PDB file of C-alpha atoms in Angstrom:
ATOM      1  CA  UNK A   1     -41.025-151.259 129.336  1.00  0.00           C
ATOM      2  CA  UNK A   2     -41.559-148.275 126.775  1.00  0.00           C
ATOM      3  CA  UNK A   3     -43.598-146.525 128.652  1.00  0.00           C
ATOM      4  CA  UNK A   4     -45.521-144.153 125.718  1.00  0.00           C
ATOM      5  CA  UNK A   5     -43.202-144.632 123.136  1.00  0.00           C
ATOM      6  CA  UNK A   6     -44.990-147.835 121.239  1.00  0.00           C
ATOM      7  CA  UNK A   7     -48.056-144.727 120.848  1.00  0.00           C
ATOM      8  CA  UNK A   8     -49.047-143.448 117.405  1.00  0.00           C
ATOM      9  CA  UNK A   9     -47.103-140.794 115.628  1.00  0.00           C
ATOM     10  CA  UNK A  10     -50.103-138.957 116.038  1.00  0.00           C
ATOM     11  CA  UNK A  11     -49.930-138.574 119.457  1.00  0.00           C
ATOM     12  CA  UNK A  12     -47.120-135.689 119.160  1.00  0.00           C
ATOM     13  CA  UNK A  13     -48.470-132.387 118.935  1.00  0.00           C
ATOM     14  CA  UNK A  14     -48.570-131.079 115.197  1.00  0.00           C
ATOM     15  CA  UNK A  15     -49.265-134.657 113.704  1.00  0.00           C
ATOM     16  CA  UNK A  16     -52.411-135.245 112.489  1.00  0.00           C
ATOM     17  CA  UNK A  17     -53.243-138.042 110.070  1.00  0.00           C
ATOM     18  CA  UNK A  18     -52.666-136.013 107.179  1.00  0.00           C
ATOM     19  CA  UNK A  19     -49.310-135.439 108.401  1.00  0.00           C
ATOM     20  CA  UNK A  20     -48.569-139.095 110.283  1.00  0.00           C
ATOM     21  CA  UNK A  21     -49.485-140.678 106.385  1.00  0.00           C
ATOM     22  CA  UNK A  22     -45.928-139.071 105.522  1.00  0.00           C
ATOM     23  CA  UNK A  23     -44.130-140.305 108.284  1.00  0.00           C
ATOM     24  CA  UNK A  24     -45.660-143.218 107.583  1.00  0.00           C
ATOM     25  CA  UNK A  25     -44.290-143.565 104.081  1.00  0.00           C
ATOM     26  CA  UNK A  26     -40.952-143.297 106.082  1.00  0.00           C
ATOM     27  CA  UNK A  27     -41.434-146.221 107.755  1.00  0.00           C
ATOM     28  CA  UNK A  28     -42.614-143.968 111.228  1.00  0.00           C
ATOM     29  CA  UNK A  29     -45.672-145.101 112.716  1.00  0.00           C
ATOM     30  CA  UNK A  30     -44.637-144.990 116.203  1.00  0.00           C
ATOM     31  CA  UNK A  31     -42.885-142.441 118.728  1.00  0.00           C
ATOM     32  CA  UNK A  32     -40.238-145.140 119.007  1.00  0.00           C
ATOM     33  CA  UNK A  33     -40.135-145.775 115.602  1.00  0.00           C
ATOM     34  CA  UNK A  34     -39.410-141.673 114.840  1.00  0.00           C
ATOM     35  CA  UNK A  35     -36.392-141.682 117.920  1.00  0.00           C
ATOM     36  CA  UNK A  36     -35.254-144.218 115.990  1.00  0.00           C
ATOM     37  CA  UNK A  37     -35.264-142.195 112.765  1.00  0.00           C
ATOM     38  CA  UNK A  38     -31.651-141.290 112.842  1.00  0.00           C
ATOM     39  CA  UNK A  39     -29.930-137.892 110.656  1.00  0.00           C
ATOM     40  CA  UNK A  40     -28.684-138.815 107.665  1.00  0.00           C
ATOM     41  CA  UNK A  41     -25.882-135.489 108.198  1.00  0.00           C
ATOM     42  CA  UNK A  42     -25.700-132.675 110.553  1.00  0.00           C
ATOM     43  CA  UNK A  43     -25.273-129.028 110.438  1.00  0.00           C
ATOM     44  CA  UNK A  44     -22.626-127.402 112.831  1.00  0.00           C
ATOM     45  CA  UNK A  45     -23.679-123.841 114.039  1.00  0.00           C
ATOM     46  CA  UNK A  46     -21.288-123.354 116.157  1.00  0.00           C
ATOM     47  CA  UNK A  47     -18.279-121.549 114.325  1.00  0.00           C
ATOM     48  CA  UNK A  48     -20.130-118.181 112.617  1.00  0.00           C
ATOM     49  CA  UNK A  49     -17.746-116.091 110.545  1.00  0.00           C
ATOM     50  CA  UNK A  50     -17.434-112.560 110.613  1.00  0.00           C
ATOM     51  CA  UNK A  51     -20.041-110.809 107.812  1.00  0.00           C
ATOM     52  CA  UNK A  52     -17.053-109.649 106.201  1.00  0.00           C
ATOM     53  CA  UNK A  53     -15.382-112.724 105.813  1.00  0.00           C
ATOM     54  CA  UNK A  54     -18.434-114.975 104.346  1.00  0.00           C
ATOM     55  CA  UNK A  55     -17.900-116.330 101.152  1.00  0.00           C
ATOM     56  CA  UNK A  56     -20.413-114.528  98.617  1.00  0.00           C
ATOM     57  CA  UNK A  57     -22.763-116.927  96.668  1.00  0.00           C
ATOM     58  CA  UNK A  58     -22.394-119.543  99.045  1.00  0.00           C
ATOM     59  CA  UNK A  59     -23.704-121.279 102.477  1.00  0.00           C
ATOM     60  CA  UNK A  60     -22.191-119.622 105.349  1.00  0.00           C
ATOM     61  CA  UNK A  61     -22.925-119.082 109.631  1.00  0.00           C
ATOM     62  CA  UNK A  62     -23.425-115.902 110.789  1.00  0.00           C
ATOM     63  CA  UNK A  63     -23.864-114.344 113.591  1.00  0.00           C
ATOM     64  CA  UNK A  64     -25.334-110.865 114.712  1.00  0.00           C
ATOM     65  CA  UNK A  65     -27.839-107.975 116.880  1.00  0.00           C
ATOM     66  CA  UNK A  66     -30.985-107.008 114.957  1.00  0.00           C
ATOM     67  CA  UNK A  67     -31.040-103.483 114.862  1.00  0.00           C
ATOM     68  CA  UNK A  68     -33.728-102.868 112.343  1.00  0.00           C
ATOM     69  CA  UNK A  69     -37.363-104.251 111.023  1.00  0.00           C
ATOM     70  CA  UNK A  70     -39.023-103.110 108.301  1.00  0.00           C
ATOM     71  CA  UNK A  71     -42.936-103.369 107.461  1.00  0.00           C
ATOM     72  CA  UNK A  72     -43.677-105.790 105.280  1.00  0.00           C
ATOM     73  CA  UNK A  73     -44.019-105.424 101.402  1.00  0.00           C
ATOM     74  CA  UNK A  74     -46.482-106.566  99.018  1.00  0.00           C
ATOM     75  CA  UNK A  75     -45.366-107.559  96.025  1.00  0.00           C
ATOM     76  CA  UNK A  76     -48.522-108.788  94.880  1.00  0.00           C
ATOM     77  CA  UNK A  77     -50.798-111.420  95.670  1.00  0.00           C
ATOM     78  CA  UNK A  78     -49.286-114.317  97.240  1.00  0.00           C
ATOM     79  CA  UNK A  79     -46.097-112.146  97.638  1.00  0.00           C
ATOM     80  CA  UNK A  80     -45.311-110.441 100.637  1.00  0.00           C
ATOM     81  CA  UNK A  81     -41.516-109.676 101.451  1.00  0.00           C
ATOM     82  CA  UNK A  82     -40.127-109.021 104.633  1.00  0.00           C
ATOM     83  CA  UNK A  83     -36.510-107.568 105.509  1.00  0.00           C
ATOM     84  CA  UNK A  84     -34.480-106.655 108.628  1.00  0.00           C
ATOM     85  CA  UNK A  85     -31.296-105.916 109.137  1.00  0.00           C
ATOM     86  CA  UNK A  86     -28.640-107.758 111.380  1.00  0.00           C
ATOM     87  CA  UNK A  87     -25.126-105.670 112.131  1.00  0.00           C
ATOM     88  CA  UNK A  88     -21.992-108.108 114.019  1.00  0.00           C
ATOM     89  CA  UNK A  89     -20.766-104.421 115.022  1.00  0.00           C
ATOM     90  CA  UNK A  90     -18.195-104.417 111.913  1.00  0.00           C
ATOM     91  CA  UNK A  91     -20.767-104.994 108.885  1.00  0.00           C
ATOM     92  CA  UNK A  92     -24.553-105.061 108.858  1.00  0.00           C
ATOM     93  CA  UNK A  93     -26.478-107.774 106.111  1.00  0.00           C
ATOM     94  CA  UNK A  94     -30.121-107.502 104.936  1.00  0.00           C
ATOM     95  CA  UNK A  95     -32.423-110.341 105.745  1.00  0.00           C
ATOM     96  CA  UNK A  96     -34.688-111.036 103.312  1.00  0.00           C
ATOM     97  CA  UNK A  97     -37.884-113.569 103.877  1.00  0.00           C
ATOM     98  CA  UNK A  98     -40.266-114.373 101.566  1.00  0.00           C
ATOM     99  CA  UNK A  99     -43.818-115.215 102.638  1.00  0.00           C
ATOM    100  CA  UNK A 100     -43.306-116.375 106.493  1.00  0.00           C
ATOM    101  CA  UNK A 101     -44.386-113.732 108.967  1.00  0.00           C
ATOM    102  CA  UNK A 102     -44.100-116.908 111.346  1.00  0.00           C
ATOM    103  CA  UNK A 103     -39.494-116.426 109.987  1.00  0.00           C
ATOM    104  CA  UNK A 104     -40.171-112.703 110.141  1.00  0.00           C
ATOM    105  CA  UNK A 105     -41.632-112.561 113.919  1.00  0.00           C
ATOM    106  CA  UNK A 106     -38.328-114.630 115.221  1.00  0.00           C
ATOM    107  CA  UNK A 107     -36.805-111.928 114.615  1.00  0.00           C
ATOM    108  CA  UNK A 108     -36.507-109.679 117.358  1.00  0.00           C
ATOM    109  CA  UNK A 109     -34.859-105.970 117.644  1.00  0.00           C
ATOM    110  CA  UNK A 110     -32.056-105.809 119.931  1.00  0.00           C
ATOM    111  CA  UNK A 111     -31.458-109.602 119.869  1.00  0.00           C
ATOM    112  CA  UNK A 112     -28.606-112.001 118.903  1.00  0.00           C
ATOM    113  CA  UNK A 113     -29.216-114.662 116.589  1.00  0.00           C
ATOM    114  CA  UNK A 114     -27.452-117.093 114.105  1.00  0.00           C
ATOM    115  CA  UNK A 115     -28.154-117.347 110.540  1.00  0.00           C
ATOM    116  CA  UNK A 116     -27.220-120.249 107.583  1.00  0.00           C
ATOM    117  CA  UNK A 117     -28.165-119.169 103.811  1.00  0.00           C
ATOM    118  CA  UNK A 118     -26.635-118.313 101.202  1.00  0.00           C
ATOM    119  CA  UNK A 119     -25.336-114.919 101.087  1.00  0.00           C
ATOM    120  CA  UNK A 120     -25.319-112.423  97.695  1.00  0.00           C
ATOM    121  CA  UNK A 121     -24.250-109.032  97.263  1.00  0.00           C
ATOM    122  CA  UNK A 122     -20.428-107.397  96.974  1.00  0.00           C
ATOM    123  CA  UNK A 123     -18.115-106.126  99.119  1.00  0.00           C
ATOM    124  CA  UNK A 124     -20.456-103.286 100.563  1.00  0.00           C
ATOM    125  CA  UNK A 125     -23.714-104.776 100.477  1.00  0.00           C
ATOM    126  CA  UNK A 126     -24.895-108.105 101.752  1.00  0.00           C
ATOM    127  CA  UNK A 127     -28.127-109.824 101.833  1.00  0.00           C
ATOM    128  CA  UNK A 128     -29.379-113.279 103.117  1.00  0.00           C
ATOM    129  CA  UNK A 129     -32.114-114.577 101.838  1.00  0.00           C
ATOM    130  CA  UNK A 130     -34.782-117.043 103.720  1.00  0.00           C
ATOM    131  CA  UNK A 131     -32.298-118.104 106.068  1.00  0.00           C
ATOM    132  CA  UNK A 132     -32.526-120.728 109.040  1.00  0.00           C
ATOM    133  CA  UNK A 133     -32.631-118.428 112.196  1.00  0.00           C
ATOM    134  CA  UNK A 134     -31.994-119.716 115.471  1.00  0.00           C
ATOM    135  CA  UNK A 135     -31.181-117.342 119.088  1.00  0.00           C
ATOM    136  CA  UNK A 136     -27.588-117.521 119.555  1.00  0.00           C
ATOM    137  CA  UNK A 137     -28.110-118.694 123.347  1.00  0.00           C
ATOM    138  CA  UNK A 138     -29.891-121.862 122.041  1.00  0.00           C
ATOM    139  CA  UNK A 139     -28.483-124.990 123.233  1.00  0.00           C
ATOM    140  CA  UNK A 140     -29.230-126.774 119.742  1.00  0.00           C
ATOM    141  CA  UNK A 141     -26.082-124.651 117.533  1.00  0.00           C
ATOM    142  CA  UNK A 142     -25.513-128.955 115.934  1.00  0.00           C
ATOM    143  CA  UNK A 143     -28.945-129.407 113.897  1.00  0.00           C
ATOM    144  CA  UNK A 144     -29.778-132.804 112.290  1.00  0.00           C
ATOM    145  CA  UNK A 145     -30.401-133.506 108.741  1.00  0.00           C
ATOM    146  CA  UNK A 146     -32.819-136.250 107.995  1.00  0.00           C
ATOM    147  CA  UNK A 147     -34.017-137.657 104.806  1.00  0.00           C
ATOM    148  CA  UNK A 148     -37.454-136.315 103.955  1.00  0.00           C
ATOM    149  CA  UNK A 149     -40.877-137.180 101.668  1.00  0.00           C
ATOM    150  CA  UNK A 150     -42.607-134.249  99.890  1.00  0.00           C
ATOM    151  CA  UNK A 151     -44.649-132.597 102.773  1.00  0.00           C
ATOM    152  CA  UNK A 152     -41.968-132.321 105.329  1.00  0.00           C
ATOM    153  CA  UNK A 153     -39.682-129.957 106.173  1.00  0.00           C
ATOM    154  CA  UNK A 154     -36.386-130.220 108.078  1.00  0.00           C
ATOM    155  CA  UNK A 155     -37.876-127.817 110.949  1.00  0.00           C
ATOM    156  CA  UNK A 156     -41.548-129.813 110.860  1.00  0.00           C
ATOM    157  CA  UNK A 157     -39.070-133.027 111.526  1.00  0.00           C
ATOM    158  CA  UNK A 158     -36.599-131.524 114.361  1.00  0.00           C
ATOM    159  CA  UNK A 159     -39.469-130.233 115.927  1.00  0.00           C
ATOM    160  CA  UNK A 160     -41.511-133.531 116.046  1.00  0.00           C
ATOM    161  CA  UNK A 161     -38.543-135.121 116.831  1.00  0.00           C
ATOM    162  CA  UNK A 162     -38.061-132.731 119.896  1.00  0.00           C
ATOM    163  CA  UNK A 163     -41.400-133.675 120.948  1.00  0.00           C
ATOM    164  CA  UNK A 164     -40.954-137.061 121.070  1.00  0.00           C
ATOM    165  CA  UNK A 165     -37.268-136.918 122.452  1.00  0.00           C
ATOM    166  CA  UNK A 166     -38.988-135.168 125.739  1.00  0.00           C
ATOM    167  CA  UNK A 167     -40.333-139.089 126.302  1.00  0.00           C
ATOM    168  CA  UNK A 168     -37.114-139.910 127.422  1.00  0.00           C
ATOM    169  CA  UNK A 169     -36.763-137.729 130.654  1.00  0.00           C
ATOM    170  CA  UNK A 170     -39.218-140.732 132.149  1.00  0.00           C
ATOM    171  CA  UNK A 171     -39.898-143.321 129.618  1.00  0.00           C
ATOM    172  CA  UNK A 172     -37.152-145.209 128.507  1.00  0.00           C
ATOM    173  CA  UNK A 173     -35.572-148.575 129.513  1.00  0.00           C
ATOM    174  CA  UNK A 174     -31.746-148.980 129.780  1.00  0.00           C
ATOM    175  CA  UNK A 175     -30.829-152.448 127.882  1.00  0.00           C
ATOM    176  CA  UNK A 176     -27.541-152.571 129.887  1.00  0.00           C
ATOM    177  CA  UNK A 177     -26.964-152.677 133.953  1.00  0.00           C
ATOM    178  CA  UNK A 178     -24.923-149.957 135.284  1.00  0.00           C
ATOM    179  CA  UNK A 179     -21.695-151.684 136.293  1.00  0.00           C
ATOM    180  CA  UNK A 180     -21.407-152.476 132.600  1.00  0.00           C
ATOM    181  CA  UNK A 181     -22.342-148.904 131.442  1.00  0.00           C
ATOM    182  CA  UNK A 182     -19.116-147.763 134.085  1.00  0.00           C
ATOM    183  CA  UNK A 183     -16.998-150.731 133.145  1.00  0.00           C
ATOM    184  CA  UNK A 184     -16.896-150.099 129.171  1.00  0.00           C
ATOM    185  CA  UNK A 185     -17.398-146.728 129.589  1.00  0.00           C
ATOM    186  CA  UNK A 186     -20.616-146.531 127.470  1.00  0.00           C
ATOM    187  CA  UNK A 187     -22.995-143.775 127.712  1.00  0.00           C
ATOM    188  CA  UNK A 188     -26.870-144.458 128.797  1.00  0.00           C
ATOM    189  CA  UNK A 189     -29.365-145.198 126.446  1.00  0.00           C
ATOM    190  CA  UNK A 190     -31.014-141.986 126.573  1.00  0.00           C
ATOM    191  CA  UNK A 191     -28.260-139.933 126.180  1.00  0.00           C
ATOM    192  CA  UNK A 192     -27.503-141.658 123.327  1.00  0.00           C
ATOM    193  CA  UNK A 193     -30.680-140.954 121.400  1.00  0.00           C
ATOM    194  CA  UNK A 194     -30.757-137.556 122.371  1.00  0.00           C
ATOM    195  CA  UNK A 195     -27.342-136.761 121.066  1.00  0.00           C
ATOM    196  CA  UNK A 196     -27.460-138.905 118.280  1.00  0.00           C
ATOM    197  CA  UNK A 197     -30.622-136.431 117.217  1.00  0.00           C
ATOM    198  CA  UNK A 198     -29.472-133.367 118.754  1.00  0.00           C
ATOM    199  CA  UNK A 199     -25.854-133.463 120.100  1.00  0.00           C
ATOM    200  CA  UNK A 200     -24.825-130.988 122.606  1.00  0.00           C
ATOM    201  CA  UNK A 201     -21.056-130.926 121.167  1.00  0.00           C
ATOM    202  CA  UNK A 202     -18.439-132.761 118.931  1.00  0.00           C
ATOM    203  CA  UNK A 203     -17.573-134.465 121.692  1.00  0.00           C
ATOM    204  CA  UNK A 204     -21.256-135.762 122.565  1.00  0.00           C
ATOM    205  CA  UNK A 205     -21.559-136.991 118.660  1.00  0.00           C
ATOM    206  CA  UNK A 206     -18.712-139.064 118.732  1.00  0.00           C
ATOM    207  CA  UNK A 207     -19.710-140.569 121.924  1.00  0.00           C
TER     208      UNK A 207
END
């Protein structure tokens, strides 16, 4: 039995049909059919380098305290910047967001976080600009990348795919009986899909 998962896409929060006629165009119609959307690439969290050591102009994981927030600037209309300030206790770095108070609010004073962007500046200044922010105690440091259409975003998708990956704590079948799960040593179903999405460590990826 599926137990939920043969329902609409738009039965996850956040999908409406506006939204569901992307998916759609991805060949996702169903909760089942979206857990079976698999990441084309992932993005490993889990090894931030010291501020000092990132490589300037590129992509790099860092990790750091907010110690400052500043009010928000308006550029003009349609513009508004927003910028904080992140130290790792050796060097601090500028955050700088463009138009997402929603980015901007994550951010909290006195908390740890991790951050991947690309970072500019020299050898005493550095700034990262609109980067992906997540707390550094979150459990998800190994995000998936998926392939998108025009109206998506890699968050709207990880966090639609969370939704529907929440199914599986009471909805899905096991194809196999369990003395062949223990005999081949093969992991469960479930696990499977939710590491496959969202793996909880190198180890649980290759599995």
């Amino acid at each position: 039995m599926l137990n939920g998962l043969e329902k609409d896409i738009t039965y996850l929060k956040g999908v409406g049909e506006k939204r569901a006629a992307i998916y759609n165009k991805l060949g996702i119609n169903t909760v089942y059919d979206l857990l079976y959307y698999f990441p084309r690439s992932y993005l490993d969290l889990t090894a931030p380098v010291a501020i000092r050591d990132s490589i300037i102009n590129d992509n790099n994981v860092i990790k750091g305290t907010i110690i400052k927030k500043f009010p928000p600037t308006i550029i003009r209309k349609g513009m508004t910047i927003y910028k904080a300030v992140m130290t790792d206790y050796v060097n601090e770095i500028t955050i700088i967001i463009y138009n997402s108070e929603f980015l901007y609010d994550k951010l909290v004073e006195g908390k740890e976080f991790i951050l991947f962007g690309k970072i500019t500046g020299g050898d005493t200044r550095h700034e990262i600009s609109s980067p992906l922010i997540i707390p550094a105690e979150s459990p998800y440091k190994i995000k998936p990348v998926y392939s998108l259409k025009e109206g998506l975003t890699q968050q709207l998708l990880q966090n639609t795919v969370q939704n529907a990956l929440r199914f599986l704590d009471n909805a899905i079948y096991e194809p196999f009986p369990a003395e062949i799960l223990s005999e081949y040593n093969l992991c469960s179903l479930q696990f499977a899909l939710k590491n496959i999405h969202f793996p909880d460590n190198d180890d649980a990826l290759r599995l």
